[in-house]
Amino acid sequence: DADVIVVHVASINREVIDRKPNWVNDISVSDAWVSEVINYFNGPVIPYASEARGKRTLQARWSLMTSDDITDFLMLIQRLRGMQYAAWLPSWNADFILTRPVTAGNQIYVQHNAILDEGLLNLPTVGICINTRWNGLICARVTSWSAGGVETVLTLDRDIPIDVALNDVAKVSLLWRVRQAADKAELTWVTDEVAEVQMSFITVQE
């Protein structure tokens, strides 16, 4: 059986979905907020957002090329149990660019960007994932960050146990805390050996 990567946050272990989706299909992202319209029939109609934070829906597609791939993914689906259990899902994009090698400790240095300006890392549903070229994932949440011109230091909620050279880092991605958007997942057989599965997830606060 493949090792299951987990991230421990607030006394809860949550699995990291570490199988990368199809390289030709990026994870699609859409946002939605529950809102209402207040109309007193006297004066302007007032839109009212009933959610402090909206829900982000992420959709990913995986091709499963071997029987072992299929078995591993079915075990993942069983562990998630539909909408019952939350997990962490990397965006698999290069959301941050490192400016210095990763050193053992709880800080990394990245180029300042719009993600930081938007405050996404302040959300409890978001972390970061350092994807190394030797296929290891280093995942954490960001507790604070400090900008210094074009470079920003991110302080993590845990220590990175090893040094990682810049050329050993494939990308640094956002990490979303999600659960399945439905209690079912559909697996399609492309051939008698290859299957595809597409799943939708929504971000969760807890």
PDB file of C-alpha atoms in Angstrom:
ATOM      1  CA  ASP A   1       0.000   0.000   0.000  1.00  0.00           C
ATOM      2  CA  ALA A   2       1.150   3.547  -0.732  1.00  0.00           C
ATOM      3  CA  ASP A   3       2.053   5.747   2.219  1.00  0.00           C
ATOM      4  CA  VAL A   4      -0.655   8.224   3.203  1.00  0.00           C
ATOM      5  CA  ILE A   5       0.632  11.763   3.765  1.00  0.00           C
ATOM      6  CA  VAL A   6      -1.151  13.653   6.537  1.00  0.00           C
ATOM      7  CA  VAL A   7      -0.963  17.195   7.874  1.00  0.00           C
ATOM      8  CA  HIS A   8      -1.541  17.642  11.612  1.00  0.00           C
ATOM      9  CA  VAL A   9      -3.410  20.883  12.396  1.00  0.00           C
ATOM     10  CA  ALA A  10      -5.187  21.723  15.655  1.00  0.00           C
ATOM     11  CA  SER A  11      -4.952  18.122  16.954  1.00  0.00           C
ATOM     12  CA  ILE A  12      -6.511  16.750  13.737  1.00  0.00           C
ATOM     13  CA  ASN A  13      -4.719  14.658  11.112  1.00  0.00           C
ATOM     14  CA  ARG A  14      -5.987  15.248   7.581  1.00  0.00           C
ATOM     15  CA  GLU A  15      -4.813  13.356   4.538  1.00  0.00           C
ATOM     16  CA  VAL A  16      -3.053  15.128   1.662  1.00  0.00           C
ATOM     17  CA  ILE A  17      -4.321  14.016  -1.746  1.00  0.00           C
ATOM     18  CA  ASP A  18      -0.860  13.600  -3.221  1.00  0.00           C
ATOM     19  CA  ARG A  19      -1.779  12.089  -6.591  1.00  0.00           C
ATOM     20  CA  LYS A  20      -1.273  14.777  -9.215  1.00  0.00           C
ATOM     21  CA  PRO A  21      -4.216  15.270 -11.619  1.00  0.00           C
ATOM     22  CA  ASN A  22      -3.832  14.956 -15.379  1.00  0.00           C
ATOM     23  CA  TRP A  23      -1.155  17.329 -16.640  1.00  0.00           C
ATOM     24  CA  VAL A  24      -3.386  18.414 -19.558  1.00  0.00           C
ATOM     25  CA  ASN A  25      -6.251  19.334 -17.218  1.00  0.00           C
ATOM     26  CA  ASP A  26      -5.506  21.940 -14.554  1.00  0.00           C
ATOM     27  CA  ILE A  27      -7.642  21.929 -11.433  1.00  0.00           C
ATOM     28  CA  SER A  28     -10.573  24.211 -12.230  1.00  0.00           C
ATOM     29  CA  VAL A  29     -11.606  26.721  -9.571  1.00  0.00           C
ATOM     30  CA  SER A  30     -14.876  28.581  -9.030  1.00  0.00           C
ATOM     31  CA  ASP A  31     -16.113  30.674  -6.104  1.00  0.00           C
ATOM     32  CA  ALA A  32     -19.622  31.199  -4.750  1.00  0.00           C
ATOM     33  CA  TRP A  33     -21.208  33.095  -1.868  1.00  0.00           C
ATOM     34  CA  VAL A  34     -24.697  32.632  -0.466  1.00  0.00           C
ATOM     35  CA  SER A  35     -26.379  36.022  -0.724  1.00  0.00           C
ATOM     36  CA  GLU A  36     -29.855  37.438  -0.276  1.00  0.00           C
ATOM     37  CA  VAL A  37     -31.673  40.549  -1.421  1.00  0.00           C
ATOM     38  CA  ILE A  38     -33.361  42.715   1.205  1.00  0.00           C
ATOM     39  CA  ASN A  39     -36.278  44.693  -0.174  1.00  0.00           C
ATOM     40  CA  TYR A  40     -38.308  46.867   2.210  1.00  0.00           C
ATOM     41  CA  PHE A  41     -40.323  48.220  -0.732  1.00  0.00           C
ATOM     42  CA  ASN A  42     -39.258  51.649   0.413  1.00  0.00           C
ATOM     43  CA  GLY A  43     -35.931  52.826  -0.897  1.00  0.00           C
ATOM     44  CA  PRO A  44     -33.167  50.904  -2.616  1.00  0.00           C
ATOM     45  CA  VAL A  45     -32.928  47.127  -2.717  1.00  0.00           C
ATOM     46  CA  ILE A  46     -29.989  46.017  -0.534  1.00  0.00           C
ATOM     47  CA  PRO A  47     -27.859  42.970  -1.347  1.00  0.00           C
ATOM     48  CA  TYR A  48     -26.840  41.061   1.774  1.00  0.00           C
ATOM     49  CA  ALA A  49     -24.071  38.450   1.923  1.00  0.00           C
ATOM     50  CA  SER A  50     -25.085  35.841   4.495  1.00  0.00           C
ATOM     51  CA  GLU A  51     -21.670  34.151   4.467  1.00  0.00           C
ATOM     52  CA  ALA A  52     -18.522  35.730   5.853  1.00  0.00           C
ATOM     53  CA  ARG A  53     -16.490  33.488   3.564  1.00  0.00           C
ATOM     54  CA  GLY A  54     -17.605  31.923   0.334  1.00  0.00           C
ATOM     55  CA  LYS A  55     -17.011  28.375  -0.811  1.00  0.00           C
ATOM     56  CA  ARG A  56     -14.399  27.553  -3.399  1.00  0.00           C
ATOM     57  CA  THR A  57     -15.139  24.581  -5.650  1.00  0.00           C
ATOM     58  CA  LEU A  58     -12.199  22.708  -7.134  1.00  0.00           C
ATOM     59  CA  GLN A  59     -12.607  20.077  -9.825  1.00  0.00           C
ATOM     60  CA  ALA A  60      -9.862  17.640 -10.801  1.00  0.00           C
ATOM     61  CA  ARG A  61      -9.531  14.724 -13.215  1.00  0.00           C
ATOM     62  CA  TRP A  62      -7.166  11.782 -12.814  1.00  0.00           C
ATOM     63  CA  SER A  63      -6.125   9.102 -15.300  1.00  0.00           C
ATOM     64  CA  LEU A  64      -5.402   5.771 -13.615  1.00  0.00           C
ATOM     65  CA  MET A  65      -3.040   3.827 -15.856  1.00  0.00           C
ATOM     66  CA  THR A  66      -2.524   0.601 -13.913  1.00  0.00           C
ATOM     67  CA  SER A  67      -4.491  -1.715 -11.668  1.00  0.00           C
ATOM     68  CA  ASP A  68      -2.398  -0.491  -8.724  1.00  0.00           C
ATOM     69  CA  ASP A  69      -3.341   3.132  -9.535  1.00  0.00           C
ATOM     70  CA  ILE A  70      -7.003   2.168  -9.592  1.00  0.00           C
ATOM     71  CA  THR A  71      -6.763   0.264  -6.317  1.00  0.00           C
ATOM     72  CA  ASP A  72      -4.941   3.148  -4.587  1.00  0.00           C
ATOM     73  CA  PHE A  73      -7.521   5.673  -5.774  1.00  0.00           C
ATOM     74  CA  LEU A  74     -10.456   3.506  -4.713  1.00  0.00           C
ATOM     75  CA  MET A  75      -8.855   3.273  -1.269  1.00  0.00           C
ATOM     76  CA  LEU A  76      -8.624   7.085  -1.194  1.00  0.00           C
ATOM     77  CA  ILE A  77     -12.330   7.342  -2.039  1.00  0.00           C
ATOM     78  CA  GLN A  78     -13.082   4.875   0.735  1.00  0.00           C
ATOM     79  CA  ARG A  79     -11.069   6.907   3.256  1.00  0.00           C
ATOM     80  CA  LEU A  80     -12.809  10.166   2.292  1.00  0.00           C
ATOM     81  CA  ARG A  81     -16.251   8.499   2.504  1.00  0.00           C
ATOM     82  CA  GLY A  82     -17.966  11.048   0.306  1.00  0.00           C
ATOM     83  CA  MET A  83     -18.581  14.326   2.127  1.00  0.00           C
ATOM     84  CA  GLN A  84     -17.764  12.950   5.586  1.00  0.00           C
ATOM     85  CA  TYR A  85     -14.020  13.578   5.870  1.00  0.00           C
ATOM     86  CA  ALA A  86     -11.935  16.586   4.903  1.00  0.00           C
ATOM     87  CA  ALA A  87      -8.516  16.394   3.262  1.00  0.00           C
ATOM     88  CA  TRP A  88      -5.850  18.721   1.856  1.00  0.00           C
ATOM     89  CA  LEU A  89      -5.629  19.206  -1.931  1.00  0.00           C
ATOM     90  CA  PRO A  90      -2.616  20.946  -3.531  1.00  0.00           C
ATOM     91  CA  SER A  91      -3.331  23.329  -6.395  1.00  0.00           C
ATOM     92  CA  TRP A  92      -0.293  21.841  -8.209  1.00  0.00           C
ATOM     93  CA  ASN A  93       0.445  25.325  -9.610  1.00  0.00           C
ATOM     94  CA  ALA A  94       3.593  27.375  -9.050  1.00  0.00           C
ATOM     95  CA  ASP A  95       1.755  29.782  -6.742  1.00  0.00           C
ATOM     96  CA  PHE A  96       4.946  30.977  -5.043  1.00  0.00           C
ATOM     97  CA  ILE A  97       8.516  31.371  -6.290  1.00  0.00           C
ATOM     98  CA  LEU A  98      11.273  30.720  -3.777  1.00  0.00           C
ATOM     99  CA  THR A  99      13.994  33.367  -3.499  1.00  0.00           C
ATOM    100  CA  ARG A 100      16.296  31.324  -1.275  1.00  0.00           C
ATOM    101  CA  PRO A 101      16.958  27.625  -0.685  1.00  0.00           C
ATOM    102  CA  VAL A 102      14.752  25.944   1.897  1.00  0.00           C
ATOM    103  CA  THR A 103      16.614  25.460   5.166  1.00  0.00           C
ATOM    104  CA  ALA A 104      15.661  23.437   8.218  1.00  0.00           C
ATOM    105  CA  GLY A 105      13.385  25.567  10.366  1.00  0.00           C
ATOM    106  CA  ASN A 106       9.966  27.162  10.130  1.00  0.00           C
ATOM    107  CA  GLN A 107      10.545  29.918   7.553  1.00  0.00           C
ATOM    108  CA  ILE A 108      10.784  30.102   3.769  1.00  0.00           C
ATOM    109  CA  TYR A 109      11.446  33.091   1.493  1.00  0.00           C
ATOM    110  CA  VAL A 110       9.304  33.774  -1.588  1.00  0.00           C
ATOM    111  CA  GLN A 111       8.688  36.526  -4.104  1.00  0.00           C
ATOM    112  CA  HIS A 112       5.887  38.836  -3.022  1.00  0.00           C
ATOM    113  CA  ASN A 113       2.769  38.353  -5.136  1.00  0.00           C
ATOM    114  CA  ALA A 114      -0.965  39.021  -5.396  1.00  0.00           C
ATOM    115  CA  ILE A 115      -1.872  35.937  -3.326  1.00  0.00           C
ATOM    116  CA  LEU A 116      -0.250  37.553  -0.311  1.00  0.00           C
ATOM    117  CA  ASP A 117      -1.901  40.910  -1.019  1.00  0.00           C
ATOM    118  CA  GLU A 118      -5.318  39.225  -1.198  1.00  0.00           C
ATOM    119  CA  GLY A 119      -4.793  37.662   2.234  1.00  0.00           C
ATOM    120  CA  LEU A 120      -5.499  34.095   1.093  1.00  0.00           C
ATOM    121  CA  LEU A 121      -2.942  32.667   3.496  1.00  0.00           C
ATOM    122  CA  ASN A 122      -4.922  34.144   6.400  1.00  0.00           C
ATOM    123  CA  LEU A 123      -7.808  31.767   5.656  1.00  0.00           C
ATOM    124  CA  PRO A 124      -8.017  28.615   7.786  1.00  0.00           C
ATOM    125  CA  THR A 125      -8.733  26.611   4.637  1.00  0.00           C
ATOM    126  CA  VAL A 126      -5.362  27.381   3.034  1.00  0.00           C
ATOM    127  CA  GLY A 127      -1.812  26.145   3.495  1.00  0.00           C
ATOM    128  CA  ILE A 128       1.227  25.676   1.276  1.00  0.00           C
ATOM    129  CA  CYS A 129       2.871  22.624  -0.252  1.00  0.00           C
ATOM    130  CA  ILE A 130       6.517  22.428  -1.325  1.00  0.00           C
ATOM    131  CA  ASN A 131       6.690  19.893  -4.156  1.00  0.00           C
ATOM    132  CA  THR A 132      10.230  18.531  -4.399  1.00  0.00           C
ATOM    133  CA  ARG A 133      11.719  16.961  -7.493  1.00  0.00           C
ATOM    134  CA  TRP A 134      12.295  13.713  -5.613  1.00  0.00           C
ATOM    135  CA  ASN A 135       8.483  13.560  -5.312  1.00  0.00           C
ATOM    136  CA  GLY A 136       8.317  14.345  -1.626  1.00  0.00           C
ATOM    137  CA  LEU A 137       5.740  16.881  -0.406  1.00  0.00           C
ATOM    138  CA  ILE A 138       6.403  19.249   2.493  1.00  0.00           C
ATOM    139  CA  CYS A 139       3.079  20.680   3.674  1.00  0.00           C
ATOM    140  CA  ALA A 140       2.290  23.293   6.320  1.00  0.00           C
ATOM    141  CA  ARG A 141       0.071  26.231   7.197  1.00  0.00           C
ATOM    142  CA  VAL A 142       1.386  29.780   7.259  1.00  0.00           C
ATOM    143  CA  THR A 143       1.019  31.456  10.656  1.00  0.00           C
ATOM    144  CA  SER A 144       2.360  34.861   9.571  1.00  0.00           C
ATOM    145  CA  TRP A 145       4.276  36.590   6.815  1.00  0.00           C
ATOM    146  CA  SER A 146       6.443  39.668   6.612  1.00  0.00           C
ATOM    147  CA  ALA A 147       7.061  41.587   3.407  1.00  0.00           C
ATOM    148  CA  GLY A 148      10.373  43.245   2.685  1.00  0.00           C
ATOM    149  CA  GLY A 149      10.161  44.756  -0.784  1.00  0.00           C
ATOM    150  CA  VAL A 150      10.109  42.056  -3.458  1.00  0.00           C
ATOM    151  CA  GLU A 151      10.871  39.289  -0.957  1.00  0.00           C
ATOM    152  CA  THR A 152       8.497  37.964   1.692  1.00  0.00           C
ATOM    153  CA  VAL A 153       9.274  35.576   4.548  1.00  0.00           C
ATOM    154  CA  LEU A 154       6.587  33.024   5.391  1.00  0.00           C
ATOM    155  CA  THR A 155       6.541  31.634   8.941  1.00  0.00           C
ATOM    156  CA  LEU A 156       5.114  28.120   9.081  1.00  0.00           C
ATOM    157  CA  ASP A 157       3.270  26.252  11.820  1.00  0.00           C
ATOM    158  CA  ARG A 158       5.936  23.529  11.879  1.00  0.00           C
ATOM    159  CA  ASP A 159       9.631  23.029  11.267  1.00  0.00           C
ATOM    160  CA  ILE A 160      10.919  21.805   7.928  1.00  0.00           C
ATOM    161  CA  PRO A 161      13.240  18.945   8.952  1.00  0.00           C
ATOM    162  CA  ILE A 162      15.685  19.134   6.025  1.00  0.00           C
ATOM    163  CA  ASP A 163      17.462  21.549   3.699  1.00  0.00           C
ATOM    164  CA  VAL A 164      16.215  21.654   0.105  1.00  0.00           C
ATOM    165  CA  ALA A 165      18.192  23.321  -2.701  1.00  0.00           C
ATOM    166  CA  LEU A 166      16.378  25.616  -5.103  1.00  0.00           C
ATOM    167  CA  ASN A 167      16.895  23.265  -8.041  1.00  0.00           C
ATOM    168  CA  ASP A 168      15.347  20.425  -6.013  1.00  0.00           C
ATOM    169  CA  VAL A 169      12.041  22.297  -5.646  1.00  0.00           C
ATOM    170  CA  ALA A 170       9.618  21.738  -8.521  1.00  0.00           C
ATOM    171  CA  LYS A 171       7.053  24.276  -7.274  1.00  0.00           C
ATOM    172  CA  VAL A 172       5.433  25.755  -4.194  1.00  0.00           C
ATOM    173  CA  SER A 173       1.654  25.447  -4.358  1.00  0.00           C
ATOM    174  CA  LEU A 174      -1.349  26.511  -2.349  1.00  0.00           C
ATOM    175  CA  LEU A 175      -2.895  23.763  -0.261  1.00  0.00           C
ATOM    176  CA  TRP A 176      -6.690  23.768   0.094  1.00  0.00           C
ATOM    177  CA  ARG A 177      -8.625  22.105   2.924  1.00  0.00           C
ATOM    178  CA  VAL A 178     -11.520  20.434   1.160  1.00  0.00           C
ATOM    179  CA  ARG A 179     -14.113  17.717   1.236  1.00  0.00           C
ATOM    180  CA  GLN A 180     -15.910  16.060  -1.630  1.00  0.00           C
ATOM    181  CA  ALA A 181     -18.779  18.093  -3.033  1.00  0.00           C
ATOM    182  CA  ALA A 182     -20.929  14.958  -3.332  1.00  0.00           C
ATOM    183  CA  ASP A 183     -21.252  11.538  -1.749  1.00  0.00           C
ATOM    184  CA  LYS A 184     -20.305   9.755  -4.943  1.00  0.00           C
ATOM    185  CA  ALA A 185     -17.441   9.623  -7.425  1.00  0.00           C
ATOM    186  CA  GLU A 186     -17.732   8.309 -10.971  1.00  0.00           C
ATOM    187  CA  LEU A 187     -15.002   6.137 -12.475  1.00  0.00           C
ATOM    188  CA  THR A 188     -15.008   5.739 -16.263  1.00  0.00           C
ATOM    189  CA  TRP A 189     -13.183   2.916 -18.018  1.00  0.00           C
ATOM    190  CA  VAL A 190     -11.330   4.310 -21.051  1.00  0.00           C
ATOM    191  CA  THR A 191      -9.883   0.914 -21.991  1.00  0.00           C
ATOM    192  CA  ASP A 192      -9.924  -2.467 -20.288  1.00  0.00           C
ATOM    193  CA  GLU A 193      -6.916  -1.310 -18.217  1.00  0.00           C
ATOM    194  CA  VAL A 194      -7.113   2.508 -18.025  1.00  0.00           C
ATOM    195  CA  ALA A 195      -9.735   4.406 -16.038  1.00  0.00           C
ATOM    196  CA  GLU A 196     -10.495   8.084 -15.444  1.00  0.00           C
ATOM    197  CA  VAL A 197     -12.166   9.695 -12.477  1.00  0.00           C
ATOM    198  CA  GLN A 198     -13.336  13.286 -12.047  1.00  0.00           C
ATOM    199  CA  MET A 199     -14.137  14.651  -8.620  1.00  0.00           C
ATOM    200  CA  SER A 200     -15.343  17.967  -7.256  1.00  0.00           C
ATOM    201  CA  PHE A 201     -14.295  19.351  -3.872  1.00  0.00           C
ATOM    202  CA  ILE A 202     -15.363  22.357  -1.812  1.00  0.00           C
ATOM    203  CA  THR A 203     -13.295  24.218   0.755  1.00  0.00           C
ATOM    204  CA  VAL A 204     -14.269  23.735   4.398  1.00  0.00           C
ATOM    205  CA  GLN A 205     -13.521  25.787   7.493  1.00  0.00           C
ATOM    206  CA  GLU A 206     -13.161  22.865   9.914  1.00  0.00           C
TER     207      GLU A 206
END
